[in-house]
Short mmCIF file of C-alpha atoms (C1' of nucleotides) in Angstrom, two decimals:
data_model
loop_
_atom_site.label_atom_id
_atom_site.label_comp_id
_atom_site.label_asym_id
_atom_site.label_seq_id
_atom_site.Cartn_x
_atom_site.Cartn_y
_atom_site.Cartn_z
CA MET Y 1 1.67 5.55 -4.47
CA PHE Y 2 4.90 2.98 -4.05
CA SER Y 3 5.88 0.11 -1.73
CA LYS Y 4 8.65 0.50 0.50
CA SER Y 5 10.18 -2.22 -1.18
CA CYS Y 6 9.72 -0.20 -4.78
CA GLU Y 7 10.74 2.85 -2.82
CA TYR Y 8 14.42 1.41 -1.66
CA GLY Y 9 15.15 -0.52 -4.78
CA LEU Y 10 14.66 2.71 -6.50
CA ARG Y 11 16.70 5.08 -4.29
CA ALA Y 12 19.30 2.05 -4.30
CA ILE Y 13 19.12 1.36 -8.48
CA ILE Y 14 19.94 5.13 -9.04
CA PHE Y 15 22.45 4.84 -6.33
CA ILE Y 16 24.14 2.95 -8.42
CA ALA Y 17 23.67 4.24 -11.49
CA GLN Y 18 25.24 7.35 -10.17
CA GLN Y 19 28.21 5.50 -8.55
CA THR Y 20 28.73 3.01 -12.10
CA SER Y 21 28.75 6.15 -14.07
CA LYS Y 22 31.80 7.71 -12.10
CA ASN Y 23 33.37 4.05 -12.11
CA ASN Y 24 32.93 3.48 -8.59
CA LYS Y 25 31.20 -0.06 -7.67
CA VAL Y 26 29.51 0.02 -4.26
CA SER Y 27 29.04 -2.14 -1.37
CA LEU Y 28 25.59 -2.83 0.17
CA ASN Y 29 26.67 -0.80 3.17
CA THR Y 30 27.86 1.42 1.10
CA ILE Y 31 24.35 2.07 -0.60
CA SER Y 32 21.93 1.99 2.70
CA LYS Y 33 24.10 4.43 4.24
CA GLU Y 34 23.98 6.71 0.58
CA ILE Y 35 20.16 6.17 0.32
CA ASP Y 36 19.14 5.80 4.02
CA SER Y 37 17.52 2.69 4.04
CA PRO Y 38 17.29 -0.08 6.34
CA GLN Y 39 20.71 -2.78 5.06
CA ALA Y 40 19.37 -6.08 5.45
CA PHE Y 41 15.77 -5.31 4.23
CA THR Y 42 17.77 -3.59 1.13
CA ALA Y 43 19.72 -6.31 0.41
CA LYS Y 44 16.68 -8.12 -0.08
CA VAL Y 45 15.56 -6.11 -2.82
CA LEU Y 46 18.72 -6.02 -4.36
CA GLN Y 47 18.68 -9.09 -4.78
CA GLN Y 48 15.23 -9.39 -6.57
CA LEU Y 49 17.20 -6.52 -9.02
CA THR Y 50 20.43 -9.31 -9.48
CA LYS Y 51 17.96 -11.82 -10.20
CA ASN Y 52 15.67 -9.64 -12.80
CA ASN Y 53 19.17 -8.41 -14.47
CA LEU Y 54 18.82 -4.99 -13.51
CA VAL Y 55 22.03 -4.65 -11.77
CA LYS Y 56 25.22 -6.99 -11.30
CA SER Y 57 26.25 -8.10 -8.43
CA ILE Y 58 29.73 -9.40 -7.11
CA LYS Y 59 30.72 -11.22 -4.41
CA GLY Y 60 34.36 -10.93 -2.43
CA PRO Y 61 36.13 -8.62 -1.21
CA TYR Y 62 36.11 -5.49 -2.91
CA GLY Y 63 32.33 -6.72 -4.23
CA GLY Y 64 29.76 -4.85 -4.46
CA PHE Y 65 27.01 -3.72 -7.31
CA ILE Y 66 27.30 -1.89 -10.22
CA ILE Y 67 25.05 -1.55 -13.64
CA GLU Y 68 26.49 -3.22 -16.80
CA GLU Y 69 26.64 0.01 -19.60
CA GLU Y 70 23.68 -1.38 -21.52
CA LYS Y 71 21.64 -1.47 -18.63
CA MET Y 72 21.88 2.53 -18.08
CA ASN Y 73 19.22 2.60 -20.59
CA THR Y 74 16.63 0.35 -18.37
CA LYS Y 75 13.54 2.72 -17.39
CA LEU Y 76 12.27 3.47 -14.27
CA SER Y 77 8.71 1.87 -15.35
CA GLU Y 78 10.84 -1.81 -15.88
CA VAL Y 79 12.48 -1.24 -12.02
CA ILE Y 80 8.71 -0.81 -10.77
CA ARG Y 81 7.73 -3.65 -12.78
CA VAL Y 82 9.87 -5.94 -10.82
CA LEU Y 83 9.52 -4.71 -7.20
CA ASP Y 84 5.64 -4.01 -7.57
CA GLY Y 85 4.36 -5.38 -10.44
CA ASP Y 86 2.37 -3.97 -12.85
CA ALA Y 87 -0.87 -3.27 -10.70
CA ILE Y 88 0.69 0.87 -11.16
CA TYR Y 89 -0.25 0.09 -15.00
CA THR Y 90 -3.05 -1.63 -14.90
CA GLY Y 91 -5.21 -1.97 -12.18
CA CYS Y 92 -9.09 -0.18 -11.44
CA GLY Y 93 -8.55 2.78 -8.85
CA LEU Y 94 -11.35 1.42 -7.10
CA GLY Y 95 -10.16 -2.09 -6.84
CA LEU Y 96 -12.53 -3.23 -9.45
CA LYS Y 97 -11.03 -7.12 -10.86
CA GLN Y 98 -12.65 -6.13 -14.27
CA CYS Y 99 -12.86 -2.85 -15.19
CA ASP Y 100 -12.30 -1.64 -18.70
CA ALA Y 101 -13.54 1.30 -21.28
CA ASN Y 102 -16.62 -1.50 -22.06
CA SER Y 103 -17.49 -1.98 -18.52
CA PRO Y 104 -15.97 1.11 -16.46
CA CYS Y 105 -15.72 1.82 -12.72
CA PRO Y 106 -17.16 5.33 -12.10
CA LEU Y 107 -13.70 7.16 -12.08
CA HIS Y 108 -12.08 4.71 -15.07
CA HIS Y 109 -11.74 7.31 -17.57
CA ARG Y 110 -10.50 10.02 -15.90
CA PHE Y 111 -8.29 7.42 -14.29
CA VAL Y 112 -6.52 6.43 -17.57
CA GLU Y 113 -5.28 9.57 -18.73
CA ILE Y 114 -3.43 10.24 -15.87
CA ARG Y 115 -2.05 6.58 -15.71
CA ASN Y 116 -0.95 6.69 -19.24
CA ASP Y 117 0.75 10.15 -17.93
CA LEU Y 118 2.46 8.72 -15.47
CA ARG Y 119 3.35 5.79 -17.40
CA ASN Y 120 5.02 7.69 -20.13
CA MET Y 121 7.28 9.74 -17.78
CA LEU Y 122 8.06 6.51 -16.43
CA GLU Y 123 8.92 4.86 -19.45
CA SER Y 124 10.86 7.76 -21.12
CA THR Y 125 13.13 8.08 -17.26
CA SER Y 126 15.98 6.08 -17.98
CA LEU Y 127 19.08 5.33 -14.75
CA GLN Y 128 21.40 7.12 -16.91
CA ILE Y 129 19.07 10.58 -16.72
CA LEU Y 130 18.60 9.94 -12.81
CA ALA Y 131 22.57 9.54 -12.77
CA ASN Y 132 23.16 12.71 -14.96
CA ASP Y 133 20.82 15.25 -12.49
CA LEU Y 134 22.58 13.36 -9.77
CA ASN Y 135 26.20 13.84 -11.07
CA GLY Y 136 25.31 17.35 -11.39
CA ASP Y 137 24.07 17.79 -7.78
CA LEU Y 138 20.25 18.70 -9.09
CA THR Y 139 19.09 16.28 -7.08
CA ILE Y 140 19.26 14.10 -3.74
CA LEU Y 141 18.57 10.78 -2.92
CA LYS Y 142 18.95 11.11 1.09
CA ARG Y 143 16.94 13.21 3.90
CA MET R 1 -2.74 3.77 -5.12
CA PHE R 2 -5.72 3.77 -2.78
CA SER R 3 -5.55 1.26 0.41
CA LYS R 4 -8.51 -1.01 0.41
CA SER R 5 -10.22 0.72 2.43
CA CYS R 6 -10.08 3.57 0.80
CA GLU R 7 -11.14 1.92 -2.57
CA TYR R 8 -14.86 0.53 -0.68
CA GLY R 9 -14.68 3.81 0.83
CA LEU R 10 -15.09 5.38 -2.71
CA ARG R 11 -17.43 2.64 -4.01
CA ALA R 12 -19.91 2.58 -0.81
CA ILE R 13 -20.19 6.19 -1.40
CA ILE R 14 -20.73 6.31 -5.20
CA PHE R 15 -23.54 4.16 -4.52
CA ILE R 16 -25.25 5.83 -1.72
CA ALA R 17 -24.73 9.12 -3.67
CA GLN R 18 -26.31 7.63 -6.76
CA GLN R 19 -29.22 5.49 -4.66
CA THR R 20 -29.44 8.96 -2.71
CA SER R 21 -30.28 10.66 -5.82
CA LYS R 22 -33.28 7.90 -6.50
CA ASN R 23 -34.21 8.97 -3.10
CA ASN R 24 -33.66 5.96 -1.64
CA LYS R 25 -31.85 5.09 2.07
CA VAL R 26 -29.22 1.95 1.99
CA SER R 27 -28.17 -0.49 4.29
CA LEU R 28 -24.78 -2.20 4.93
CA ASN R 29 -26.29 -4.83 3.95
CA THR R 30 -27.17 -3.20 0.44
CA ILE R 31 -24.46 -1.47 0.31
CA SER R 32 -22.04 -4.54 0.67
CA LYS R 33 -23.89 -6.47 -1.75
CA GLU R 34 -24.06 -3.84 -4.38
CA ILE R 35 -20.34 -3.11 -4.04
CA ASP R 36 -19.03 -6.40 -4.17
CA SER R 37 -17.24 -5.52 -0.17
CA PRO R 38 -16.80 -7.62 2.77
CA GLN R 39 -19.74 -6.13 5.53
CA ALA R 40 -17.70 -5.93 8.39
CA PHE R 41 -15.31 -4.18 7.43
CA THR R 42 -17.29 -1.72 5.22
CA ALA R 43 -19.02 -0.87 8.24
CA LYS R 44 -16.07 0.38 9.63
CA VAL R 45 -14.93 2.43 6.82
CA LEU R 46 -18.89 3.86 6.35
CA GLN R 47 -18.18 5.01 10.13
CA GLN R 48 -15.74 7.47 9.26
CA LEU R 49 -17.60 9.18 6.73
CA THR R 50 -20.11 9.40 9.05
CA LYS R 51 -18.04 10.33 12.06
CA ASN R 52 -16.85 12.74 9.43
CA ASN R 53 -19.57 14.23 8.21
CA LEU R 54 -19.52 12.92 4.44
CA VAL R 55 -22.08 10.46 4.57
CA LYS R 56 -25.41 10.63 7.21
CA SER R 57 -26.57 6.95 8.89
CA ILE R 58 -29.75 6.43 10.74
CA LYS R 59 -30.45 4.35 13.08
CA GLY R 60 -33.16 1.51 13.77
CA PRO R 61 -35.58 -0.24 11.12
CA TYR R 62 -35.52 1.40 8.37
CA GLY R 63 -32.13 2.46 9.08
CA GLY R 64 -29.54 2.70 6.31
CA PHE R 65 -27.14 5.69 4.82
CA ILE R 66 -27.86 8.68 2.71
CA ILE R 67 -26.17 11.65 1.48
CA GLU R 68 -27.64 15.28 2.40
CA GLU R 69 -28.19 17.39 -0.53
CA GLU R 70 -25.74 20.30 0.02
CA LYS R 71 -22.79 16.69 0.22
CA MET R 72 -23.63 15.73 -2.69
CA ASN R 73 -21.23 18.55 -4.01
CA THR R 74 -18.34 16.24 -1.65
CA LYS R 75 -15.04 16.00 -3.84
CA LEU R 76 -12.83 12.73 -4.30
CA SER R 77 -10.42 14.20 -3.10
CA GLU R 78 -12.05 14.81 -0.04
CA VAL R 79 -13.22 11.42 0.06
CA ILE R 80 -9.58 9.67 0.01
CA ARG R 81 -8.01 12.09 2.22
CA VAL R 82 -10.63 11.23 4.98
CA LEU R 83 -9.76 7.77 4.17
CA ASP R 84 -6.04 8.03 3.42
CA GLY R 85 -4.75 11.03 4.35
CA ASP R 86 -3.08 13.41 2.22
CA ALA R 87 0.19 11.02 1.44
CA ILE R 88 -1.07 11.09 -1.89
CA TYR R 89 -1.02 14.49 -2.47
CA THR R 90 2.05 15.86 -1.10
CA GLY R 91 4.72 12.75 -0.52
CA CYS R 92 7.82 12.15 -2.28
CA GLY R 93 7.28 9.48 -4.80
CA LEU R 94 11.14 7.40 -3.65
CA GLY R 95 10.09 7.73 -0.01
CA LEU R 96 12.17 10.72 1.36
CA LYS R 97 11.12 12.45 4.20
CA GLN R 98 11.83 15.77 2.63
CA CYS R 99 11.69 16.23 -0.91
CA ASP R 100 10.75 19.42 -2.44
CA ALA R 101 11.70 22.15 -5.22
CA ASN R 102 14.80 23.49 -3.15
CA SER R 103 15.98 19.54 -2.25
CA PRO R 104 13.84 17.71 -4.84
CA CYS R 105 14.58 13.87 -5.41
CA PRO R 106 15.61 12.46 -8.80
CA LEU R 107 12.04 11.94 -9.38
CA HIS R 108 10.46 14.86 -7.58
CA HIS R 109 9.95 17.23 -10.58
CA ARG R 110 8.16 14.92 -13.28
CA PHE R 111 6.22 13.39 -10.21
CA VAL R 112 4.27 16.67 -8.84
CA GLU R 113 3.63 17.67 -12.28
CA ILE R 114 1.46 14.11 -12.84
CA ARG R 115 0.11 14.45 -9.03
CA ASN R 116 -1.19 17.52 -9.65
CA ASP R 117 -2.85 16.30 -12.36
CA LEU R 118 -3.99 13.67 -10.09
CA ARG R 119 -5.49 16.21 -7.50
CA ASN R 120 -6.88 18.61 -10.29
CA MET R 121 -9.09 15.57 -11.21
CA LEU R 122 -10.00 14.42 -8.02
CA GLU R 123 -11.08 18.11 -6.73
CA SER R 124 -13.35 18.43 -9.97
CA THR R 125 -15.23 15.25 -9.17
CA SER R 126 -17.78 15.05 -6.90
CA LEU R 127 -19.79 12.19 -6.56
CA GLN R 128 -23.29 14.26 -7.84
CA ILE R 129 -21.30 13.67 -10.82
CA LEU R 130 -20.53 10.08 -10.36
CA ALA R 131 -24.25 8.94 -9.45
CA ASN R 132 -25.23 10.92 -12.64
CA ASP R 133 -22.93 8.71 -14.58
CA LEU R 134 -23.88 5.56 -12.55
CA ASN R 135 -28.17 6.31 -12.89
CA GLY R 136 -26.95 6.45 -16.61
CA ASP R 137 -25.69 3.02 -16.95
CA LEU R 138 -22.46 4.46 -18.32
CA THR R 139 -20.50 2.81 -15.66
CA ILE R 140 -20.35 -0.36 -13.25
CA LEU R 141 -19.57 -0.86 -9.14
CA LYS R 142 -19.14 -4.29 -8.96
CA ARG R 143 -16.90 -7.09 -11.06
"C1'" DA L 1 45.67 -23.71 2.07
"C1'" DG L 2 43.46 -20.33 5.50
"C1'" DA L 3 41.66 -15.54 6.55
"C1'" DT L 4 38.50 -11.98 5.71
"C1'" DT L 5 34.83 -10.13 3.03
"C1'" DA L 6 30.82 -9.69 0.77
"C1'" DA L 7 26.55 -11.03 -1.62
"C1'" DA L 8 23.09 -14.60 -0.92
"C1'" DG L 9 19.62 -17.57 1.12
"C1'" DG L 10 17.08 -19.05 4.40
"C1'" DA L 11 14.38 -18.03 9.45
"C1'" DT L 12 11.59 -15.55 12.35
"C1'" DC L 13 9.96 -11.49 14.24
"C1'" DT L 14 7.38 -7.00 14.41
"C1'" DT L 15 3.95 -3.88 12.20
"C1'" DT L 16 0.33 -2.18 9.86
"C1'" DT L 17 -3.68 -3.44 6.84
"C1'" DT L 18 -7.71 -6.37 6.11
"C1'" DA L 19 -11.38 -8.37 7.80
"C1'" DT L 20 -14.18 -11.03 11.29
"C1'" DC L 21 -17.24 -11.76 16.07
"C1'" DC L 22 -20.15 -10.32 18.70
"C1'" DT L 23 -22.08 -7.29 21.84
"C1'" DT L 24 -24.18 -2.44 23.14
"C1'" DT L 25 -26.92 1.69 21.45
"C1'" DT L 26 -30.72 3.30 19.09
"C1'" DT L 27 -34.76 3.55 16.26
"C1'" DT L 28 -39.03 1.32 14.61
"C1'" DA L 29 -43.65 -0.91 14.93
"C1'" DA L 30 -46.90 -3.57 16.35
"C1'" DT H 1 -43.61 -1.97 26.94
"C1'" DT H 2 -41.39 -5.36 23.84
"C1'" DA H 3 -39.53 -7.67 19.57
"C1'" DA H 4 -37.10 -6.35 15.88
"C1'" DA H 5 -33.80 -4.17 12.85
"C1'" DA H 6 -29.75 -1.73 12.11
"C1'" DA H 7 -25.51 1.42 12.64
"C1'" DA H 8 -21.65 1.72 16.15
"C1'" DG H 9 -18.58 0.06 19.04
"C1'" DG H 10 -14.92 -3.40 20.81
"C1'" DA H 11 -12.44 -6.84 20.81
"C1'" DT H 12 -9.59 -10.02 18.24
"C1'" DA H 13 -8.16 -13.00 14.17
"C1'" DA H 14 -5.91 -13.31 9.75
"C1'" DA H 15 -2.59 -11.56 5.92
"C1'" DA H 16 0.68 -8.82 4.35
"C1'" DA H 17 4.36 -6.09 3.87
"C1'" DG H 18 7.92 -4.00 6.73
"C1'" DA H 19 12.13 -5.53 8.82
"C1'" DT H 20 15.83 -8.45 11.00
"C1'" DC H 21 19.02 -11.93 12.13
"C1'" DC H 22 22.31 -15.92 11.13
"C1'" DT H 23 24.29 -19.09 8.22
"C1'" DT H 24 26.35 -20.01 3.66
"C1'" DT H 25 28.28 -19.41 -0.75
"C1'" DA H 26 31.73 -16.77 -3.72
"C1'" DA H 27 35.78 -14.30 -4.15
"C1'" DT H 28 40.34 -12.74 -2.97
"C1'" DC H 29 44.43 -11.39 -0.40
"C1'" DT H 30 48.39 -13.01 2.05
#
DNA sequence: AGATTAAAGGATCTTTTTATCCTTTTTTAA
DNA sequence: TTAAAAAAGGATAAAAAGATCCTTTAATCT
């Protein structure tokens, strides 16, 4: 479904969101341990999230990553768009370059329906919400 | 969503199904032209489908591929399972090795719902149905 | 100022996926 | 019974994704 980059990125940003909600700043080292991901690779992913302004990075001792207040409202759809592009929202299930209601692939109509559900779900799920679930021990990020 | 192998495989098998429904046998050459896919690569994919008995191959002059009567009822879910495995039905959206209702990742509950819809759709869509749509010019396999 | 800490960035390596090429096997028809 | 056609199979190549290593930059504390 999602690339490894995207999986790590989602886990990382959700973890940072949770920690931010508890007023903690977290280092790459901590992140990769807590979400069980390869550290150097996760660093690259975090760089992308930083460049795209979804997380804020702080260099030097006592540095790390946080999410700024207003960015806690970021939707998963946005994180995924940054890391995997929007093929998942727009691409044809059978890989046709052009495929739409006018000239649909055999799966098109069945597909758009499910994809819309997916998109709606991702567009209505914010980091804030997921951080709360995590804080309430309703979910886990590891294993 | 699906691998290239799977995309080509789905397009190919749907095309073969359509041709079979019109009593035509089709060669690899024709298939790769009609679905616009790399021929040698498509050959490998067709070999997998043949080994798994979803299509029947016939060697020699006037050879090619057909789908046997009873296999026209094959569901897309089965084709995908053969080519991509069942990660798409069972894997965790965030890539956790273990993720279920007991210890769910932050996306788990939202995800299973959509994935069930996807699975239901794929399990209820047969080659026969798609071949009919194609015959009625309701859909296309190229472009 | 100097030492230390942590992220950023560049280069490189590994694995997997995608793709091609060439030989072998099977079948058909002249 | 030989030539041709078409799928099967093996080997290899190219591209993309995943992962690691090392150097540079920025910030902090003593």
